[in-house]
Short mmCIF file of C-alpha atoms and ligand atoms in Angstrom, two decimals:
data_model
loop_
_atom_site.label_atom_id
_atom_site.label_comp_id
_atom_site.label_asym_id
_atom_site.label_seq_id
_atom_site.Cartn_x
_atom_site.Cartn_y
_atom_site.Cartn_z
CA MET A 753 0.19 -0.20 0.33
CA TYR A 754 1.48 3.33 -0.85
CA LYS A 755 0.21 6.51 1.39
CA PHE A 756 -0.46 10.02 -0.62
CA TYR A 757 0.04 13.03 0.66
CA PRO A 758 -1.30 14.37 1.98
CA PRO A 759 -4.13 12.22 2.77
CA SER A 760 -7.44 13.43 1.27
CA GLU A 761 -10.79 12.15 2.88
CA ASN A 762 -12.87 14.27 0.14
CA SER A 763 -13.77 12.37 -3.01
CA LEU A 764 -12.32 12.95 -6.51
CA ASP A 765 -13.65 13.25 -10.00
CA PHE A 766 -12.08 11.58 -12.38
CA CYS A 767 -11.74 11.67 -16.66
CA PHE A 768 -9.51 10.41 -19.05
CA ALA A 769 -8.64 10.81 -22.64
CA ILE A 770 -6.43 8.90 -25.09
CA TYR A 771 -3.93 11.03 -27.18
CA GLN A 772 -1.51 10.15 -30.10
CA TYR A 773 0.80 12.12 -31.73
CA PRO A 774 2.70 11.12 -34.92
CA LEU A 775 7.32 12.09 -33.84
CA ALA A 776 8.43 14.62 -36.44
CA LYS A 777 10.70 11.29 -38.28
CA PRO A 778 10.96 8.37 -36.71
CA LEU A 779 12.86 7.35 -34.08
CA LEU A 780 15.64 4.48 -34.85
CA THR A 781 17.10 2.89 -31.60
CA HIS A 782 17.79 -0.80 -31.03
CA HIS A 783 14.18 -1.29 -30.26
CA GLY A 784 12.81 -0.16 -34.27
CA SER A 785 11.61 1.98 -35.38
CA TRP A 786 9.45 3.90 -32.86
CA GLN A 787 6.21 6.85 -34.89
CA PHE A 788 3.84 7.59 -32.71
CA ARG A 789 3.75 8.57 -28.72
CA GLU A 790 0.19 7.01 -28.01
CA GLY A 791 -0.68 7.59 -23.47
CA ILE A 792 -3.26 8.97 -21.35
CA VAL A 793 -4.17 11.82 -19.84
CA ILE A 794 -6.20 11.67 -17.08
CA GLN A 795 -7.39 14.34 -14.44
CA LEU A 796 -8.55 14.30 -10.97
CA SER A 797 -10.41 16.83 -9.26
CA ASP A 798 -12.32 17.86 -6.16
CA GLU A 799 -16.18 19.46 -5.62
CA SER A 800 -14.39 23.13 -6.04
CA GLY A 801 -13.59 22.43 -9.82
CA LYS A 802 -10.15 22.43 -8.81
CA CYS A 803 -7.45 20.04 -11.09
CA GLY A 804 -4.73 17.63 -11.01
CA ARG A 805 -3.69 16.18 -13.94
CA GLY A 806 -1.07 12.86 -14.93
CA GLU A 807 0.26 11.62 -17.75
CA ILE A 808 0.34 8.14 -17.95
CA ALA A 809 3.17 6.84 -21.26
CA PRO A 810 3.40 3.68 -21.26
CA LEU A 811 6.68 2.20 -23.17
CA PRO A 812 6.22 -1.50 -23.59
CA TRP A 813 9.93 -1.99 -25.07
CA PHE A 814 11.17 -1.62 -21.03
CA GLY A 815 8.73 -3.50 -19.56
CA THR A 816 6.36 -0.91 -18.79
CA GLU A 817 2.14 -2.21 -19.04
CA THR A 818 0.23 -1.31 -22.52
CA LEU A 819 -1.19 1.42 -23.63
CA THR A 820 -4.26 -0.95 -23.96
CA GLU A 821 -3.65 -2.15 -20.00
CA ALA A 822 -3.52 1.54 -18.88
CA LEU A 823 -7.30 1.48 -20.79
CA LYS A 824 -8.49 -1.16 -19.06
CA PHE A 825 -7.46 0.85 -15.67
CA CYS A 826 -8.75 3.92 -16.94
CA GLN A 827 -11.93 2.02 -17.58
CA ARG A 828 -12.43 0.07 -14.41
CA LEU A 829 -12.33 3.24 -12.64
CA PRO A 830 -15.71 5.30 -11.73
CA SER A 831 -15.53 8.46 -13.08
CA ARG A 832 -17.64 10.64 -10.43
CA SER A 833 -16.29 11.12 -6.52
CA ILE A 834 -13.69 8.26 -6.15
CA ASP A 835 -12.62 7.08 -2.57
CA LEU A 836 -8.69 7.71 -3.92
CA ALA A 837 -6.59 5.86 -0.65
CA PRO A 838 -7.97 2.25 -1.50
CA ILE A 839 -7.87 2.33 -4.95
CA LEU A 840 -5.15 4.56 -6.54
CA GLY A 841 -2.33 4.02 -3.33
CA GLU A 842 -3.48 -0.01 -4.35
CA ILE A 843 -1.72 0.35 -7.94
CA PRO A 844 -0.71 -3.04 -9.36
CA GLU A 845 3.53 -3.51 -10.22
CA ALA A 846 2.21 -4.19 -13.29
CA LEU A 847 0.92 -0.55 -13.79
CA PRO A 848 4.47 1.36 -13.16
CA CYS A 849 3.06 4.20 -15.04
CA CYS A 850 -0.60 4.33 -13.98
CA GLN A 851 1.36 4.63 -11.00
CA PHE A 852 3.36 8.07 -11.82
CA ALA A 853 0.22 9.08 -13.92
CA PHE A 854 -2.11 9.18 -10.29
CA ALA A 855 0.74 9.89 -8.29
CA SER A 856 1.40 12.63 -9.85
CA ALA A 857 -2.04 14.09 -10.97
CA TYR A 858 -2.98 13.98 -6.99
CA GLN A 859 0.18 16.05 -6.17
CA ASP A 860 -0.50 18.18 -9.21
CA LEU A 861 -4.50 19.09 -7.20
CA PHE A 862 -2.89 18.85 -4.26
CA SER A 863 0.56 20.45 -3.99
CA PRO A 864 0.91 22.62 -7.61
CA SER A 865 4.65 24.10 -8.42
CA PRO A 866 5.40 25.93 -11.04
CA PRO A 867 6.83 23.89 -14.12
CA PRO A 868 11.04 23.89 -13.36
CA SER A 869 12.83 25.79 -16.48
CA PHE A 870 16.06 24.39 -17.49
CA SER A 871 18.56 26.27 -20.23
CA PRO A 872 19.81 24.48 -23.01
CA ALA A 873 23.58 24.45 -21.47
CA GLN A 874 21.61 21.39 -18.40
CA LEU A 875 19.63 19.44 -21.37
CA CYS A 876 21.46 16.58 -24.36
CA TYR A 877 19.66 17.49 -26.82
CA LEU A 878 18.71 13.09 -29.14
CA LEU A 879 20.34 13.95 -32.54
CA PRO A 880 18.49 11.82 -35.11
CA SER A 881 20.69 9.21 -37.02
CA ASP A 882 20.13 10.76 -40.74
CA ASP A 883 23.00 12.40 -42.70
CA GLU A 884 22.66 16.20 -41.66
CA VAL A 885 23.67 15.63 -37.77
CA GLU A 886 27.03 17.83 -38.25
CA GLU A 887 24.77 20.36 -39.69
CA ARG A 888 22.49 20.74 -37.24
CA LEU A 889 25.26 20.02 -34.22
CA MET A 890 26.90 23.44 -35.92
CA ILE A 891 23.37 25.01 -35.13
CA LEU A 892 23.12 23.53 -32.08
CA LEU A 893 25.87 24.51 -29.78
CA GLY A 894 25.01 27.88 -31.13
CA ASP A 895 21.34 27.80 -29.41
CA GLY A 896 23.24 26.60 -26.68
CA TYR A 897 23.29 23.39 -26.37
CA GLN A 898 26.97 21.11 -24.65
CA THR A 899 24.98 17.84 -24.55
CA PHE A 900 24.00 15.38 -27.41
CA LYS A 901 22.81 12.01 -27.40
CA MET A 902 23.07 9.83 -30.61
CA LYS A 903 22.01 5.34 -30.89
CA ILE A 904 24.12 3.07 -32.12
CA GLY A 905 23.86 -0.28 -32.66
CA LEU A 906 21.51 -0.10 -35.16
CA GLN A 907 24.04 -0.44 -38.41
CA ALA A 908 27.96 -2.68 -39.20
CA PHE A 909 30.38 -1.59 -35.84
CA ALA A 910 32.65 1.37 -39.15
CA VAL A 911 29.98 2.71 -40.41
CA GLU A 912 29.04 4.32 -37.64
CA ARG A 913 32.34 4.57 -35.67
CA GLU A 914 32.94 6.92 -38.87
CA LYS A 915 30.22 8.69 -38.51
CA ILE A 916 30.95 9.34 -34.62
CA GLN A 917 33.74 10.25 -35.42
CA ALA A 918 33.48 12.92 -37.93
CA VAL A 919 30.74 13.84 -34.83
CA LEU A 920 33.49 14.08 -32.95
CA GLN A 921 35.57 16.25 -34.94
CA GLN A 922 33.72 18.92 -34.15
CA PHE A 923 33.02 19.30 -30.62
CA PRO A 924 34.29 22.09 -28.78
CA PRO A 925 35.74 21.21 -26.02
CA ALA A 926 32.99 21.29 -23.44
CA GLY A 927 31.00 18.95 -25.75
CA ARG A 928 29.95 15.44 -23.93
CA LEU A 929 28.54 13.14 -26.56
CA ARG A 930 26.49 10.15 -25.14
CA LEU A 931 26.30 7.23 -27.07
CA ASP A 932 22.42 5.43 -26.33
CA ALA A 933 22.81 1.24 -27.71
CA ASN A 934 19.75 0.33 -25.65
CA GLY A 935 21.27 -3.01 -24.85
CA GLY A 936 22.09 -4.18 -28.83
CA LEU A 937 25.70 -4.55 -28.95
CA THR A 938 27.41 -8.13 -28.69
CA LEU A 939 30.13 -8.15 -25.19
CA ALA A 940 32.85 -8.19 -28.63
CA GLN A 941 31.24 -4.76 -30.19
CA ALA A 942 30.65 -3.16 -26.70
CA ARG A 943 34.54 -3.91 -26.14
CA ASN A 944 35.18 -2.23 -29.61
CA TRP A 945 33.21 0.51 -28.96
CA LEU A 946 34.99 1.22 -25.24
CA THR A 947 38.33 0.96 -26.99
CA PHE A 948 37.60 3.66 -29.54
CA LEU A 949 35.57 5.62 -27.23
CA GLY A 950 38.72 5.62 -25.10
CA ASP A 951 39.99 8.49 -27.74
CA PHE A 952 37.67 11.40 -27.23
CA PRO A 953 37.22 12.97 -23.75
CA GLN A 954 34.44 14.85 -24.94
CA VAL A 955 32.41 11.19 -24.48
CA GLU A 956 30.28 11.14 -21.50
CA PHE A 957 28.99 7.84 -21.69
CA LEU A 958 28.13 4.86 -23.68
CA GLU A 959 24.57 3.75 -22.22
CA GLN A 960 23.06 0.24 -22.12
CA PRO A 961 25.97 -1.31 -24.55
CA LEU A 962 24.64 -5.47 -22.99
CA PRO A 963 20.84 -6.35 -22.38
CA PRO A 964 19.68 -6.67 -19.13
CA HIS A 965 20.78 -10.21 -18.74
CA GLN A 966 23.59 -9.21 -18.98
CA PHE A 967 23.48 -7.04 -16.10
CA ALA A 968 27.63 -9.00 -14.58
CA GLU A 969 29.84 -8.34 -17.92
CA MET A 970 28.62 -5.09 -17.71
CA LEU A 971 29.81 -4.44 -13.90
CA THR A 972 33.23 -6.73 -15.58
CA LEU A 973 33.25 -4.03 -17.29
CA SER A 974 32.93 -1.27 -16.09
CA PRO A 975 36.10 -0.44 -14.35
CA GLN A 976 38.17 -2.03 -18.22
CA PHE A 977 37.96 1.52 -19.96
CA PRO A 978 38.35 4.64 -19.25
CA THR A 979 34.22 6.07 -20.89
CA ALA A 980 31.46 5.52 -18.59
CA ILE A 981 29.12 3.01 -18.83
CA ALA A 982 25.65 3.69 -18.31
CA LEU A 983 22.38 1.48 -17.65
CA ASP A 984 19.31 2.64 -18.97
CA GLU A 985 17.09 -0.82 -19.53
CA SER A 986 18.71 -2.68 -16.73
CA VAL A 987 17.36 0.28 -14.23
CA SER A 988 13.80 1.00 -16.24
CA SER A 989 11.63 0.13 -13.17
CA TRP A 990 11.49 0.69 -9.14
CA ARG A 991 12.28 -3.28 -8.54
CA GLN A 992 15.13 -3.10 -11.74
CA LEU A 993 16.78 -0.24 -10.14
CA GLN A 994 16.91 -1.22 -6.54
CA ALA A 995 18.45 -4.49 -8.05
CA CYS A 996 20.75 -3.23 -9.84
CA TYR A 997 22.58 -1.11 -7.07
CA ARG A 998 22.12 -4.11 -4.42
CA GLN A 999 23.73 -6.71 -6.70
CA GLY A 1000 26.74 -3.69 -6.75
CA TRP A 1001 25.84 -1.17 -9.61
CA ARG A 1002 27.37 1.78 -9.02
CA GLY A 1003 28.37 4.10 -11.92
CA ILE A 1004 25.35 5.56 -14.23
CA TYR A 1005 21.88 5.95 -14.28
CA VAL A 1006 18.94 6.33 -16.18
CA LEU A 1007 16.29 7.26 -14.88
CA LYS A 1008 13.38 7.41 -16.52
CA ALA A 1009 11.00 8.23 -14.06
CA ALA A 1010 7.63 8.25 -16.32
CA ILE A 1011 7.94 4.23 -16.28
CA MET A 1012 9.81 3.99 -12.54
CA GLY A 1013 6.35 4.31 -10.86
CA TYR A 1014 5.10 6.09 -8.21
CA PRO A 1015 7.14 9.45 -7.67
CA GLN A 1016 6.98 9.89 -4.52
CA ARG A 1017 8.58 6.02 -4.30
CA LEU A 1018 11.50 6.96 -6.33
CA GLU A 1019 12.44 10.39 -4.19
CA ASP A 1020 11.92 8.07 -0.28
CA TRP A 1021 14.72 5.97 -2.37
CA LEU A 1022 17.71 8.98 -3.82
CA ARG A 1023 16.75 10.66 -0.98
CA THR A 1024 18.77 7.40 0.41
CA HIS A 1025 20.93 6.21 -1.84
CA PRO A 1026 23.28 9.16 -3.27
CA ILE A 1027 24.25 7.63 -7.09
CA ASP A 1028 24.49 9.03 -10.07
CA ALA A 1029 21.06 9.70 -12.13
CA VAL A 1030 20.56 10.77 -15.17
CA PHE A 1031 17.20 11.85 -15.60
CA SER A 1032 15.69 11.04 -19.13
CA SER A 1033 12.71 10.79 -21.26
CA VAL A 1034 10.75 9.06 -23.39
CA LEU A 1035 9.03 11.67 -25.78
CA GLU A 1036 6.44 12.26 -23.04
CA THR A 1037 4.45 15.15 -23.33
CA ALA A 1038 4.24 17.94 -21.31
CA ILE A 1039 2.34 16.96 -18.05
CA ALA A 1040 4.59 14.31 -17.45
CA ARG A 1041 7.60 16.43 -18.40
CA GLN A 1042 7.51 18.20 -16.46
CA GLN A 1043 6.32 15.88 -13.54
CA VAL A 1044 9.96 14.85 -13.65
CA LEU A 1045 11.92 18.36 -14.77
CA ARG A 1046 10.78 18.36 -10.89
CA MET A 1047 12.62 15.13 -10.04
CA ALA A 1048 15.01 15.80 -11.81
CA SER A 1049 15.37 18.91 -10.42
CA ARG A 1050 15.88 18.18 -6.83
CA TRP A 1051 18.43 14.61 -8.20
CA ASN A 1052 20.10 14.43 -11.72
CA HIS A 1053 23.62 14.72 -10.90
CA PRO A 1054 24.74 18.25 -10.33
CA GLU A 1055 26.89 18.21 -13.04
CA ARG A 1056 25.28 15.76 -16.53
CA ALA A 1057 22.99 17.19 -18.82
CA VAL A 1058 19.40 16.39 -18.16
CA GLY A 1059 18.37 14.05 -20.67
CA PHE A 1060 14.89 15.62 -22.00
CA GLY A 1061 16.49 17.88 -25.23
CA THR A 1062 13.64 15.99 -27.37
CA GLU A 1063 10.98 18.82 -27.95
CA HIS A 1064 12.07 18.83 -31.14
CA TRP A 1065 10.75 15.15 -32.17
CA PHE A 1066 7.51 16.86 -31.44
CA SER A 1067 7.06 19.15 -33.70
CA PRO A 1068 8.11 18.70 -37.94
MG1 MG B 673 18.60 4.92 -22.76
#
């Protein structure tokens, strides 16, 4: 049972709506081509008409519920006069995006706070994997972005290495590049990448080189190379995060808070476990984005950019 604060004895009304946005261009990752962001916006309102909103932004290939499963949960809830405590405090672990959305909506209703603002220098900009990257990089550097992310593990190592090298040659000394394999490399490929990246101090980290079941290999690999390794898919749920910490991971953790269940539970854990955290987007809309950025302003590693330079994926 998860306890909501402040406790509310008033009954609330509930409504929801599905959304679907096409991405500006398909996002290619080792998990496949992502073309539409689908989710559910939920709203809780009290008798005075005050509202709080939350967002269910599923990412099934990271182990969350599907949109259909989230929708079924919403459809089962009564729309009027909900007695919140017994329902919202016991949303199943299999519905982490629902846990996040309802707890966030509750917080938005009872303790709203202004959206945090981040400058381009504090955000990591997710670059598309196309041929215009180098031109775009010059413009973005001029706009104040310093940290960038690119997906790898989609083409042969030699092809991608050449592309990354060309990008790195344009980097200013203060620039940082994150490479995300989404668990798509073999152990031999991961070693090749880490050997190559060791010559480039602007590479901040290699994200999730191996699939989550190869956690032990990543743990062994990490101290062998100068480039840091970050876990993402390995720590995409609340339970996985705790398990990786217990098993000794002290490297970087990419946290997708919108899919990790009750936000206050995560914050309580972070208070007692000072990990090297990088908060990251699941291409959620402004509703969940602002709620996650509030958490990031408290718990993201202060010298690392937040993985939310993603708004351009929503606009043409
Ligand atoms: Mg990632």
